[in-house]
Coordinates of C-alpha atoms in Angstrom, one line a residue:
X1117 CA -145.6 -91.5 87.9
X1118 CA -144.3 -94.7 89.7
X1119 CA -145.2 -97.8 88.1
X1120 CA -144.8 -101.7 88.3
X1121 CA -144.6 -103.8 85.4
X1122 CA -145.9 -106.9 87.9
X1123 CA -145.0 -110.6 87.3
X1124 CA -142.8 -111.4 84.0
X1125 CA -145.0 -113.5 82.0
X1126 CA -142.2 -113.9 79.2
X1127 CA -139.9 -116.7 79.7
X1128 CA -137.0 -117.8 78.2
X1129 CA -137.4 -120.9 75.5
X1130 CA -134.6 -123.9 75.3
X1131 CA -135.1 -126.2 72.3
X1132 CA -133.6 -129.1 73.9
X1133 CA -133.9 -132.3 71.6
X1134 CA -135.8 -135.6 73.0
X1135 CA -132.5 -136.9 73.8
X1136 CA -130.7 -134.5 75.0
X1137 CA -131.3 -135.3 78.8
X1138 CA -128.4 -133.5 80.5
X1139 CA -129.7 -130.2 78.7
X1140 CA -133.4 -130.6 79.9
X1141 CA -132.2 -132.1 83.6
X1142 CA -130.3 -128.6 84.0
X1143 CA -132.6 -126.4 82.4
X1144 CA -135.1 -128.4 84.9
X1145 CA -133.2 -128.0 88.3
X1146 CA -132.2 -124.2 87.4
X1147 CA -136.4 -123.6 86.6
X1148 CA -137.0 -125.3 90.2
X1149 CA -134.6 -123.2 92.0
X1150 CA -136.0 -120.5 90.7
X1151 CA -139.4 -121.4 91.9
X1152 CA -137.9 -121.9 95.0
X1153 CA -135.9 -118.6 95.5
X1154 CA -138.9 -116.7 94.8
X1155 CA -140.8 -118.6 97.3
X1156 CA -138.2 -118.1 100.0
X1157 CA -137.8 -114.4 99.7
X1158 CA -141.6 -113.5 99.4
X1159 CA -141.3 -115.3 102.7
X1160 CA -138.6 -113.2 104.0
X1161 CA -139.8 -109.6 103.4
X1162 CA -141.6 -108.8 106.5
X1163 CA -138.0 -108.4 108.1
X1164 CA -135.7 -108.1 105.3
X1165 CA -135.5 -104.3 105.3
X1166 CA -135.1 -103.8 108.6
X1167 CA -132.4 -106.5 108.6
X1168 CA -130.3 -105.5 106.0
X1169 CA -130.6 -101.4 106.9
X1170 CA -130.1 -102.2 111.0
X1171 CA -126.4 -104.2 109.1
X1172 CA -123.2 -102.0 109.3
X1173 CA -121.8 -104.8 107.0
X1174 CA -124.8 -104.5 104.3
X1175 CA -124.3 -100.4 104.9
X1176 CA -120.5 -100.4 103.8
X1177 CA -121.2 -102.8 100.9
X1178 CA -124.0 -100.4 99.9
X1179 CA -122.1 -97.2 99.8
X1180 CA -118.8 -98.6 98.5
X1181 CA -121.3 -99.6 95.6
X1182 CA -122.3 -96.4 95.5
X1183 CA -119.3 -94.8 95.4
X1184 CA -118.0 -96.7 92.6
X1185 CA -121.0 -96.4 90.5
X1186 CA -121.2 -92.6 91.0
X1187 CA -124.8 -92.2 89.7
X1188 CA -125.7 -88.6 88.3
X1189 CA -128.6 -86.6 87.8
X1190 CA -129.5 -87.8 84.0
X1191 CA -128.6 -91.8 84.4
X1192 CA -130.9 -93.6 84.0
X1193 CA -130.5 -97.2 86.2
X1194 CA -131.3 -100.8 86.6
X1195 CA -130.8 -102.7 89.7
X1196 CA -130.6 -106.4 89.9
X1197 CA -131.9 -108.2 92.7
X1198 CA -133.5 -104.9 94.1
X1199 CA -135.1 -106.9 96.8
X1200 CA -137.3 -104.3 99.1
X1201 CA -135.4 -101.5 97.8
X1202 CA -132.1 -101.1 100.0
X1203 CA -130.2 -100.1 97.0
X1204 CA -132.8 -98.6 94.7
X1205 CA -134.3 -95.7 97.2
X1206 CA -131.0 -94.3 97.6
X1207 CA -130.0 -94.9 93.9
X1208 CA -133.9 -93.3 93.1
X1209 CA -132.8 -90.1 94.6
X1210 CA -129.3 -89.3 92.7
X1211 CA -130.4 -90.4 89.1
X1212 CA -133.2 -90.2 86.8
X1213 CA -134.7 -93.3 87.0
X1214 CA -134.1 -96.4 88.5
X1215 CA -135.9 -100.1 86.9
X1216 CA -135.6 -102.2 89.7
X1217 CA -136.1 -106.1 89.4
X1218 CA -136.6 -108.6 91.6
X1219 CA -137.8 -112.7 91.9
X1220 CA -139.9 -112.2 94.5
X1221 CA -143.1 -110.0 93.7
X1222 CA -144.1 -109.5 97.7
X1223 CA -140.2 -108.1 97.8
X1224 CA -141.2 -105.5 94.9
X1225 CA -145.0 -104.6 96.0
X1226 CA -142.9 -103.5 99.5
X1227 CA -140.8 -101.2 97.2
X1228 CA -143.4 -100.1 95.2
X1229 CA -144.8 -99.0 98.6
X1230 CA -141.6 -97.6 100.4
X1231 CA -140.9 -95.8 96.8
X1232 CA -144.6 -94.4 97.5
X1233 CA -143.5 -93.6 100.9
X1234 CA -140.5 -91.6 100.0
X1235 CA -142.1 -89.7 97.3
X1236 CA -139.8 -91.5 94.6
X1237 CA -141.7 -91.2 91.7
X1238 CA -138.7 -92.4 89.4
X1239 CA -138.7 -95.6 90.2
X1240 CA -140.5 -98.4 87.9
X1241 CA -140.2 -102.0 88.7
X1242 CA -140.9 -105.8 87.6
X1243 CA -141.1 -109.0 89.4
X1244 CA -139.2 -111.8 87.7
X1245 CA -136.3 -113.8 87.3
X1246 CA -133.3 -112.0 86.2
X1247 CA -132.5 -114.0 83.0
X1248 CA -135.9 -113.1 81.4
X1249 CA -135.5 -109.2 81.3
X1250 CA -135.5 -108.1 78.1
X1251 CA -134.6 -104.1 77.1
X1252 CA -133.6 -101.9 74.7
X1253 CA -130.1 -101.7 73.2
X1254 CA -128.1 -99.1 74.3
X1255 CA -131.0 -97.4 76.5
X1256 CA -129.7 -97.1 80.1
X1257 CA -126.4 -95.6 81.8
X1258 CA -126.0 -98.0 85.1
X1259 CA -126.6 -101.0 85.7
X1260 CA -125.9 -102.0 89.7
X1261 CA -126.7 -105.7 91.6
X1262 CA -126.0 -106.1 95.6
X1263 CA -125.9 -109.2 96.9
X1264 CA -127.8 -110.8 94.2
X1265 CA -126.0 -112.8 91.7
X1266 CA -124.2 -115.2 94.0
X1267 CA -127.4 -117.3 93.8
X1268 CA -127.1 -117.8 89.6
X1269 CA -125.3 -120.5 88.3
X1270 CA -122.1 -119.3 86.8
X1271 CA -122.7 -119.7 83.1
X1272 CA -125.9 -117.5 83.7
X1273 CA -123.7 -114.9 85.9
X1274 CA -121.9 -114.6 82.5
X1275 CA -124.6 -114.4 79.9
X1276 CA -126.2 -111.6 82.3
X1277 CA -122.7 -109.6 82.1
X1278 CA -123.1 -109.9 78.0
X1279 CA -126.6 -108.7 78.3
X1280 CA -125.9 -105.8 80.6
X1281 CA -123.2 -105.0 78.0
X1282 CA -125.6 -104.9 75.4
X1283 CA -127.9 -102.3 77.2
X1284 CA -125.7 -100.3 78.3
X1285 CA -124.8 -97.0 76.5
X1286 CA -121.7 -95.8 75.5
X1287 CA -119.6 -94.6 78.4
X1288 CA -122.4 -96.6 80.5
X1289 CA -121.1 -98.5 83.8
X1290 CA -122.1 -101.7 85.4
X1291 CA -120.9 -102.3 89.0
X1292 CA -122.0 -105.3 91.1
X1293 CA -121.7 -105.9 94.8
X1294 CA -121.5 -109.5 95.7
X1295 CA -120.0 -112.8 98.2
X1296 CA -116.9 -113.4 96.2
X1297 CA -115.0 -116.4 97.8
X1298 CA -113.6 -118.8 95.1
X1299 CA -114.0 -122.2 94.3
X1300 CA -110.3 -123.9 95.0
X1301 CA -109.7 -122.3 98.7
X1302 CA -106.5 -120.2 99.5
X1303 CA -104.8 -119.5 102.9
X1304 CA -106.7 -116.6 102.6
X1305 CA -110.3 -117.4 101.8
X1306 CA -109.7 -120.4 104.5
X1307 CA -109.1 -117.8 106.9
X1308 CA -112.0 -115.7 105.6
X1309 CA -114.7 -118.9 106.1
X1310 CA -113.2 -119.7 109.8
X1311 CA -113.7 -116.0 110.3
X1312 CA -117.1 -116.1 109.3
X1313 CA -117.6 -119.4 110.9
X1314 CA -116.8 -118.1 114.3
X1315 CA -119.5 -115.6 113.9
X1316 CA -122.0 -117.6 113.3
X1317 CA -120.7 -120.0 116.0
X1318 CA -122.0 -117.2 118.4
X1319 CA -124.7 -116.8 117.4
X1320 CA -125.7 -120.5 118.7
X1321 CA -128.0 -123.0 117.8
X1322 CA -129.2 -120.9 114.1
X1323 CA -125.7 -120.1 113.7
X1324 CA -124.6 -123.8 114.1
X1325 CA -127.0 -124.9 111.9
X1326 CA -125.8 -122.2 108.6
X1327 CA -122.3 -123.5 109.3
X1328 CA -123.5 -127.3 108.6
X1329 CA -125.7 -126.0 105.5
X1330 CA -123.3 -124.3 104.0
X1331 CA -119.9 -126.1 104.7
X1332 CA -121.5 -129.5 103.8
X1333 CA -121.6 -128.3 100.1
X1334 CA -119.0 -125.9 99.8
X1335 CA -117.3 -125.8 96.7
X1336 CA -119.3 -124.0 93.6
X1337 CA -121.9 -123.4 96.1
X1338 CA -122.3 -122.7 99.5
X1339 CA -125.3 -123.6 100.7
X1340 CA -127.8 -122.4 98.1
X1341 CA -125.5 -120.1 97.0
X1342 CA -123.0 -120.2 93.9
X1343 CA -120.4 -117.3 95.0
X1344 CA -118.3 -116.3 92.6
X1345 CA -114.1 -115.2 93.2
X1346 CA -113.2 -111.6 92.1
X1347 CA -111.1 -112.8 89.3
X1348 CA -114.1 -114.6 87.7
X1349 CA -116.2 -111.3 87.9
X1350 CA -113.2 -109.9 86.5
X1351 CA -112.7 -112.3 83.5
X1352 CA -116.3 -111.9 83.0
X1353 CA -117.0 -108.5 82.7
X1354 CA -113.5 -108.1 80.9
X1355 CA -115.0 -110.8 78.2
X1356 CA -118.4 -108.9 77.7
X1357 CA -116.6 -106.5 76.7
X1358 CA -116.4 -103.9 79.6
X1359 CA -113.0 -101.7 80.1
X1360 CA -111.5 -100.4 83.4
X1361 CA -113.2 -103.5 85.2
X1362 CA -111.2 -103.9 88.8
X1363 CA -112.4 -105.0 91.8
X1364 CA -112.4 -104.1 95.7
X1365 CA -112.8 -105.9 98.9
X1366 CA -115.6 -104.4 101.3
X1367 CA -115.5 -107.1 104.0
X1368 CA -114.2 -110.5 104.4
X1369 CA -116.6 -112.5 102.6
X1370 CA -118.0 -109.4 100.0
X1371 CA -116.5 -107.2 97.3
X1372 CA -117.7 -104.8 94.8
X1373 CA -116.4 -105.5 91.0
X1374 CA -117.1 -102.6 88.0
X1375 CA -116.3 -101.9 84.1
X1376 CA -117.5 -99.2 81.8
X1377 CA -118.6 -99.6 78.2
X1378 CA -116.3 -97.6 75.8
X1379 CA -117.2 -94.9 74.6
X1380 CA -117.6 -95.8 71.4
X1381 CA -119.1 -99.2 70.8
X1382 CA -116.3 -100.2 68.7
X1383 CA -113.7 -99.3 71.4

């Protein structure tokens, strides 16, 4: 039986002293762009499905995620940033059981109701923000994110790798599709943005205008976004303790970055 979990009432507590302002300004900003990603993605899911599954780029990241994480009949999965289900449904019908979380909790009633469509009764789900889930140690076998994580800061990208570690079992995998572009620009990742820019360029006017938005603060973020390099995700994962963690380029901007728990926790 298919069931949501609904909005995450269970948030996280920071015991930030009277005056310890820098603490409680960050914790502050970070709870108000939260507010605010969840507000602009329950505005977006009338046409984000049919956006991102009409995209030959969002396809290839998709199945060179699948590919790595090679799901199997008994895993049981969680998917990060599930959105309206582009990753899940597919995921849904290769493993067990997918937990699919998302912000926005018009983007998971849509799943809920293309699960429902698709006969997927394996699929369970929860609106809320990422750094509240809580589960069980050692209780799933995959953990996948696509194009998700790019919009946490990075000290949270890191404590979600640690927890992901912890709920993991032995043997488990975690493999995360994402923008990866680091922050002190190489030959090559200037070549990547002027690439991208052009694209957008021709696309006029609403093109133009995500050139300005997200050039104007590039650096840690672009845009709204806080993309990550590959060899962060790889010192990341690597530090939570995954093994065989690499990384592979899917296109220009996009890569897909995986590590396995050993198989014994003390490995």
């Amino acid at each position: 039986m298919r069931r949501s979990r609904g909005d995450s009432t269970k948030q996280r507590s920071t015991l930030v002293s009277p005056m310890d302002d820098s603490r409680w300004s960050r914790a502050r900003k970070e709870r108000m762009v939260s507010r605010g990603l969840e507000r602009t993605w329950d505005k977006r899911v009338d046409t984000w499905h049919d956006n991102v599954t009409t995209s030959d780029a969002f396809e290839g990241v998709r199945e060179e995620l699948i590919s790595r994480a090679q799901p199997r009949p008994t895993d049981a999965c969680v998917d990060l940033g599930a959105g309206t289900g582009f990753l899940t449904l597919p995921l849904a019908r290769m493993a067990a059981s997918v937990f699919a979380v998302d912000i926005s909790s018009r983007m998971i009633a849509e799943l809920d109701r293309l699960a429902g469509v698709h006969g997927l009764g394996n699929v369970d789900s929860m609106a809320g923000d990422l750094m509240s889930i809580e589960l069980p140690e050692a209780s799933v076998d995959l953990i996948v994110s696509n194009y998700t994580l790019h919009h946490l800061p990075h000290h949270e990208k890191r404590i979600l790798v640690g927890r992901a570690r912890g709920w993991l079992r032995p043997g488990g995998r975690i493999v995360i599709a994402d923008l990866m572009i680091g922050r002190n620009l190489s030959a090559e990742n200037r070549g990547i943005l002027t690439s991208k820019a052009k694209r957008l360029v021709a696309k006029g006017p609403g093109g133009i205008w995500r050139i300005v938005k997200a050039l104007t603060k590039y650096g840690l973020q672009v845009g709204e976004e806080r993309p990550a390099s590959p060899q962060f995700w790889r010192e990341a994962l690597t530090h939570a303790g995954f093994v065989g963690v690499d990384h592979a380029r899917v296109v220009n901007e996009a890569g897909v970055v995986w590590g396995m728990v050993p198989q014994t926790r003390g490995g």
